[in-house]
PDB file of C-alpha atoms in Angstrom:
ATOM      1  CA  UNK A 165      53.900   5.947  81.395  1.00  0.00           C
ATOM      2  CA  UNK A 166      50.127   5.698  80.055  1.00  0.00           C
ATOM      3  CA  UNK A 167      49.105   8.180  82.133  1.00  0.00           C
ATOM      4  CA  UNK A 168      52.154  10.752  81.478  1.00  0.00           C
ATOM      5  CA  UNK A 169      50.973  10.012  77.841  1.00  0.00           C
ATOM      6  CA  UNK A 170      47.208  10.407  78.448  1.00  0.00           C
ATOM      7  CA  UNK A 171      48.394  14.143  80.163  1.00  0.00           C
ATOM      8  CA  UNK A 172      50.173  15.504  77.238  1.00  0.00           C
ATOM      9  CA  UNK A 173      47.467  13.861  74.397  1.00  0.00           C
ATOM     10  CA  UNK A 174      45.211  16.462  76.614  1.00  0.00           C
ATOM     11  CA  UNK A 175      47.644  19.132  77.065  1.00  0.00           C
ATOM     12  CA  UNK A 176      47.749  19.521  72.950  1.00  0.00           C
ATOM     13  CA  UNK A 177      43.854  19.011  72.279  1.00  0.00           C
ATOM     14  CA  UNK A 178      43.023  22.310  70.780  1.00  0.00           C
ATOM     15  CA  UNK A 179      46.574  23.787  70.258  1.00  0.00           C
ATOM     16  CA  UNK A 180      46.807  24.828  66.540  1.00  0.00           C
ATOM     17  CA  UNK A 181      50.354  22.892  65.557  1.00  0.00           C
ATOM     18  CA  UNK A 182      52.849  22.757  63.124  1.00  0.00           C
ATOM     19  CA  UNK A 183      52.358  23.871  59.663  1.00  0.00           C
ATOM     20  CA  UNK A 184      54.491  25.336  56.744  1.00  0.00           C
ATOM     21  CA  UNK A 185      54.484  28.963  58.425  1.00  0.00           C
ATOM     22  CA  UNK A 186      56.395  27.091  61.772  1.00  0.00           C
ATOM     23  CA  UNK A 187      58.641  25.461  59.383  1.00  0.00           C
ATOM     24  CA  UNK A 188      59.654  29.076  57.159  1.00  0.00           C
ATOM     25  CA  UNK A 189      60.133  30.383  61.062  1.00  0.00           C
ATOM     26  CA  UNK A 190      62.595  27.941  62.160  1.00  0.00           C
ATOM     27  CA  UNK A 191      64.328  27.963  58.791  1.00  0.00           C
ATOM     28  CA  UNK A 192      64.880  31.753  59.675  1.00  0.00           C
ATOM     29  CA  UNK A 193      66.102  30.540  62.937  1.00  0.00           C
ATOM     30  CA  UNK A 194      68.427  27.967  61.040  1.00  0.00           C
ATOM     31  CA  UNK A 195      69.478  30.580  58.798  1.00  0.00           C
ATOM     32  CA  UNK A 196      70.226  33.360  61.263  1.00  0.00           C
ATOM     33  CA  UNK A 197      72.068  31.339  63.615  1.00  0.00           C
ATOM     34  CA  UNK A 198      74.396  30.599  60.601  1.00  0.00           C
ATOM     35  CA  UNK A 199      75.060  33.770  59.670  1.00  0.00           C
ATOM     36  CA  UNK A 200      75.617  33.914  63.774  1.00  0.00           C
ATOM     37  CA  UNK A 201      78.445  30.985  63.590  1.00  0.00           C
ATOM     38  CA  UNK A 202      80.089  33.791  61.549  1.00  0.00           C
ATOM     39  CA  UNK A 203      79.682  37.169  63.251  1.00  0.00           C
ATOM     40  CA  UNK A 204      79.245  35.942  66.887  1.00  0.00           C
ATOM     41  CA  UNK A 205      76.837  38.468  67.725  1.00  0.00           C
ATOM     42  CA  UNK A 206      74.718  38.575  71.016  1.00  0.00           C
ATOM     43  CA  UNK A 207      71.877  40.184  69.393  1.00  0.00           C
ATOM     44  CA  UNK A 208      72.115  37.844  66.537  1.00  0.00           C
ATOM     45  CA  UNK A 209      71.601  34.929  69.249  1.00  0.00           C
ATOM     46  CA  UNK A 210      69.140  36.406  71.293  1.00  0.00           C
ATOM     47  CA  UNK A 211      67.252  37.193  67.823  1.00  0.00           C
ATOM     48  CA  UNK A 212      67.073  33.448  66.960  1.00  0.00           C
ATOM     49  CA  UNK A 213      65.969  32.501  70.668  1.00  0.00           C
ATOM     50  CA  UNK A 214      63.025  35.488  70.049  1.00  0.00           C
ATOM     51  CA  UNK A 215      62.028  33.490  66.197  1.00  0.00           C
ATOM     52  CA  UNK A 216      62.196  29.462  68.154  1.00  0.00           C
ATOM     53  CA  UNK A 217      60.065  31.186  71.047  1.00  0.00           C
ATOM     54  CA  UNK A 218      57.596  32.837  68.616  1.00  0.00           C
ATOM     55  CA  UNK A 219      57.277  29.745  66.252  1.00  0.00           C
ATOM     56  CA  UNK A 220      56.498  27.466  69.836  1.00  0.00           C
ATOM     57  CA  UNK A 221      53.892  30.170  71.157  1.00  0.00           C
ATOM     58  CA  UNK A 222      52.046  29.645  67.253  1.00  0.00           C
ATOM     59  CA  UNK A 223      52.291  26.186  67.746  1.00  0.00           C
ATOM     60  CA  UNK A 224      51.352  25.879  70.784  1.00  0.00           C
ATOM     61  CA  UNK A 225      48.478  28.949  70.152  1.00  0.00           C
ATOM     62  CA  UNK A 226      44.589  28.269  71.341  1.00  0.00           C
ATOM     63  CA  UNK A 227      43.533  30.433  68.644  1.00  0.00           C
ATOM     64  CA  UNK A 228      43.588  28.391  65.641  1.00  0.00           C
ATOM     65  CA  UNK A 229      41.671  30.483  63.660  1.00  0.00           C
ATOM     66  CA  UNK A 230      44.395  33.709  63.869  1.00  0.00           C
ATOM     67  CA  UNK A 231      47.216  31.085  63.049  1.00  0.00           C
ATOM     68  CA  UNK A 232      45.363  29.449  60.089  1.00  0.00           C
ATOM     69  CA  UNK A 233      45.216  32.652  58.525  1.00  0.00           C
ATOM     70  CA  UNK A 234      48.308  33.796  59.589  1.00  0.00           C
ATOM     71  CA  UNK A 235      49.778  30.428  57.511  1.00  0.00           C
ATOM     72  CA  UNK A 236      47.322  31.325  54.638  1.00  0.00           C
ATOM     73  CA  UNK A 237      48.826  34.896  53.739  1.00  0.00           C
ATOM     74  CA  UNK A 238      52.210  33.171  54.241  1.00  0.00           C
ATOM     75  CA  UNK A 239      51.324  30.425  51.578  1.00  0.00           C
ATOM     76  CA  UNK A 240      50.220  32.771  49.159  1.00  0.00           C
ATOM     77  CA  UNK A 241      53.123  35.030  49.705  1.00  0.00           C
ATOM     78  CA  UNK A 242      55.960  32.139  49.464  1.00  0.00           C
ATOM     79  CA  UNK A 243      53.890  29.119  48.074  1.00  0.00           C
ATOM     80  CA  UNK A 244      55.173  29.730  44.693  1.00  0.00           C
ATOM     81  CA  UNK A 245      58.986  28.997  45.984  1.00  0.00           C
ATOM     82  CA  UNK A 246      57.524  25.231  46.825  1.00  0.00           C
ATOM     83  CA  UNK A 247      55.831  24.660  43.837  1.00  0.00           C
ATOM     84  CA  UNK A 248      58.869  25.770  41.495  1.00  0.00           C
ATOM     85  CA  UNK A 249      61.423  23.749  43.521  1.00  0.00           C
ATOM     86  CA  UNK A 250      59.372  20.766  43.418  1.00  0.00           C
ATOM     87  CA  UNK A 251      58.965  21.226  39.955  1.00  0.00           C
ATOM     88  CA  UNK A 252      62.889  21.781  39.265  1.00  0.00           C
ATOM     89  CA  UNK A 253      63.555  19.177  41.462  1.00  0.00           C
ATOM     90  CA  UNK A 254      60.919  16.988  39.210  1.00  0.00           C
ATOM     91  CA  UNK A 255      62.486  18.338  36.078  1.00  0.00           C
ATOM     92  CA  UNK A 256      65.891  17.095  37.299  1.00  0.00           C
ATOM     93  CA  UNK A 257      64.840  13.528  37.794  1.00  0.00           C
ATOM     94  CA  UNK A 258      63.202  13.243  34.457  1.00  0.00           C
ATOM     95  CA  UNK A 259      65.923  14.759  32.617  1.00  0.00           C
ATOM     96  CA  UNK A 260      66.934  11.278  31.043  1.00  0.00           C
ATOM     97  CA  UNK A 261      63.750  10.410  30.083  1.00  0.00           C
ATOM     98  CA  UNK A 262      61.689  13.564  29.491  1.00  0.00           C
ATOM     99  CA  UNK A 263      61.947  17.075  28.265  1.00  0.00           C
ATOM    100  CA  UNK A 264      59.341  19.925  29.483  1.00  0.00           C
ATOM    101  CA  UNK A 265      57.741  22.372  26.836  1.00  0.00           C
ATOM    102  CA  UNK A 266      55.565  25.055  26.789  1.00  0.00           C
ATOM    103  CA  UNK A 267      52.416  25.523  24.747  1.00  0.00           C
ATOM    104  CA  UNK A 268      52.882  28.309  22.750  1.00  0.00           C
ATOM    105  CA  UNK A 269      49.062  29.566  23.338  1.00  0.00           C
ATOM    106  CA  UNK A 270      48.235  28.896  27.140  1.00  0.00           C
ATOM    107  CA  UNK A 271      51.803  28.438  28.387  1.00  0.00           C
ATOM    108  CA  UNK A 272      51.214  25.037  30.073  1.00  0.00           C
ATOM    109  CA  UNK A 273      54.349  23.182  30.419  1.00  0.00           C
ATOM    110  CA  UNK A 274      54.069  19.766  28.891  1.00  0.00           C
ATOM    111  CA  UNK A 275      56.117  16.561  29.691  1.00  0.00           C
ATOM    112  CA  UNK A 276      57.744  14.667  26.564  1.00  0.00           C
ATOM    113  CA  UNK A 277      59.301  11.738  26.358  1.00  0.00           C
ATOM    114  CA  UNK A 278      62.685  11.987  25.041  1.00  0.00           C
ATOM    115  CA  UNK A 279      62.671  10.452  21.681  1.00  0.00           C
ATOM    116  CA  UNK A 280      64.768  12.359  19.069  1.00  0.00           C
ATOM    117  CA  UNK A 281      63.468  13.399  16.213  1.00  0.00           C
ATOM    118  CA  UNK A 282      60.373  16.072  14.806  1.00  0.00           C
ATOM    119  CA  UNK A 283      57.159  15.525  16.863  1.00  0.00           C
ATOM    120  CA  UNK A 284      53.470  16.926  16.478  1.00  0.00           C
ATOM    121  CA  UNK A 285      52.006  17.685  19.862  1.00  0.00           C
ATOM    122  CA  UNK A 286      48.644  18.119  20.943  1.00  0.00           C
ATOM    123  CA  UNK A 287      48.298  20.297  24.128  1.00  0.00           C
ATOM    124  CA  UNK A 288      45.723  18.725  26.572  1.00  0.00           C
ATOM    125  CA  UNK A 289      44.652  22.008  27.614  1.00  0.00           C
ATOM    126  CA  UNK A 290      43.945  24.018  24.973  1.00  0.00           C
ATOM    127  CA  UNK A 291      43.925  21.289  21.856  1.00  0.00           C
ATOM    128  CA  UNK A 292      46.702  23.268  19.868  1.00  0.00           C
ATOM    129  CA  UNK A 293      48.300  21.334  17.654  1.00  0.00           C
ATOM    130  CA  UNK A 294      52.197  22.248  17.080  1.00  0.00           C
ATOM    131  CA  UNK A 295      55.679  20.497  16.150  1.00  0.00           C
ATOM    132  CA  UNK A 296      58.401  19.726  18.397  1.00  0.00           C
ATOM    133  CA  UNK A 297      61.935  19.075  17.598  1.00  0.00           C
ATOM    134  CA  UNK A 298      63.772  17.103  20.282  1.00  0.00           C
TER     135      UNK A 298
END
């Protein structure tokens, strides 16, 4: 078995990997064969074979410098999607013990805790001062 191991540690020196553009491809995948379960569609099928085969040949890609910045333009195209479900998702746990408000000058979104009553804040960004009514 060490030597079975040994072969494959080689076989994937080099080879670029997973990363979040691999994952957003096999969501597709996930999602299409869904909408498959549904229509039963050849085409359909052999469309999420094509996406699984194309997200193994990235993976699986020599030429790590075309997939890095192949992941790059899909970060800054979808990254945002991540970053404001993590922070809903955030926002959800808290919602107990915190409440989220925006600076009225810079817009940063501030975390609270929830104690009722008037408040002054003081935004760590930009210093304004302002009161809060929770």
């Amino acid at each position: 078995m060490n030597g079975f191991m040994y072969k494959v540690a080689r076989f994937f020196q080099g080879r670029y990997g997973i990363d979040k553009l691999f994952y957003g491809i096999c969501g597709v995948a996930v999602v299409l064969s869904a909408a498959n379960l549904f229509v039963r569609s050849l085409i359909l099928q052999l469309m999420v074979y094509a996406v699984l085969v194309l997200a193994v040949v990235r993976a699986m890609s020599r030429n790590c410098q075309k997939r890095y910045e192949e992941n790059m333009k899909f970060e800054r195209a979808f990254g945002g999607i991540g970053r404001k479900f993590s922070f809903w998702k955030r926002k959800f746990a808290d919602r107990k013990t915190h409440v989220y408000i925006k600076c009225g000058v810079c817009k940063k979104m501030l975390r609270l805790p929830k104690v009722k009553g008037e408040h002054t804040v003081k935004c760590p960004n930009c210093a304004n001062k302002f009161k809060v009514k929770i």
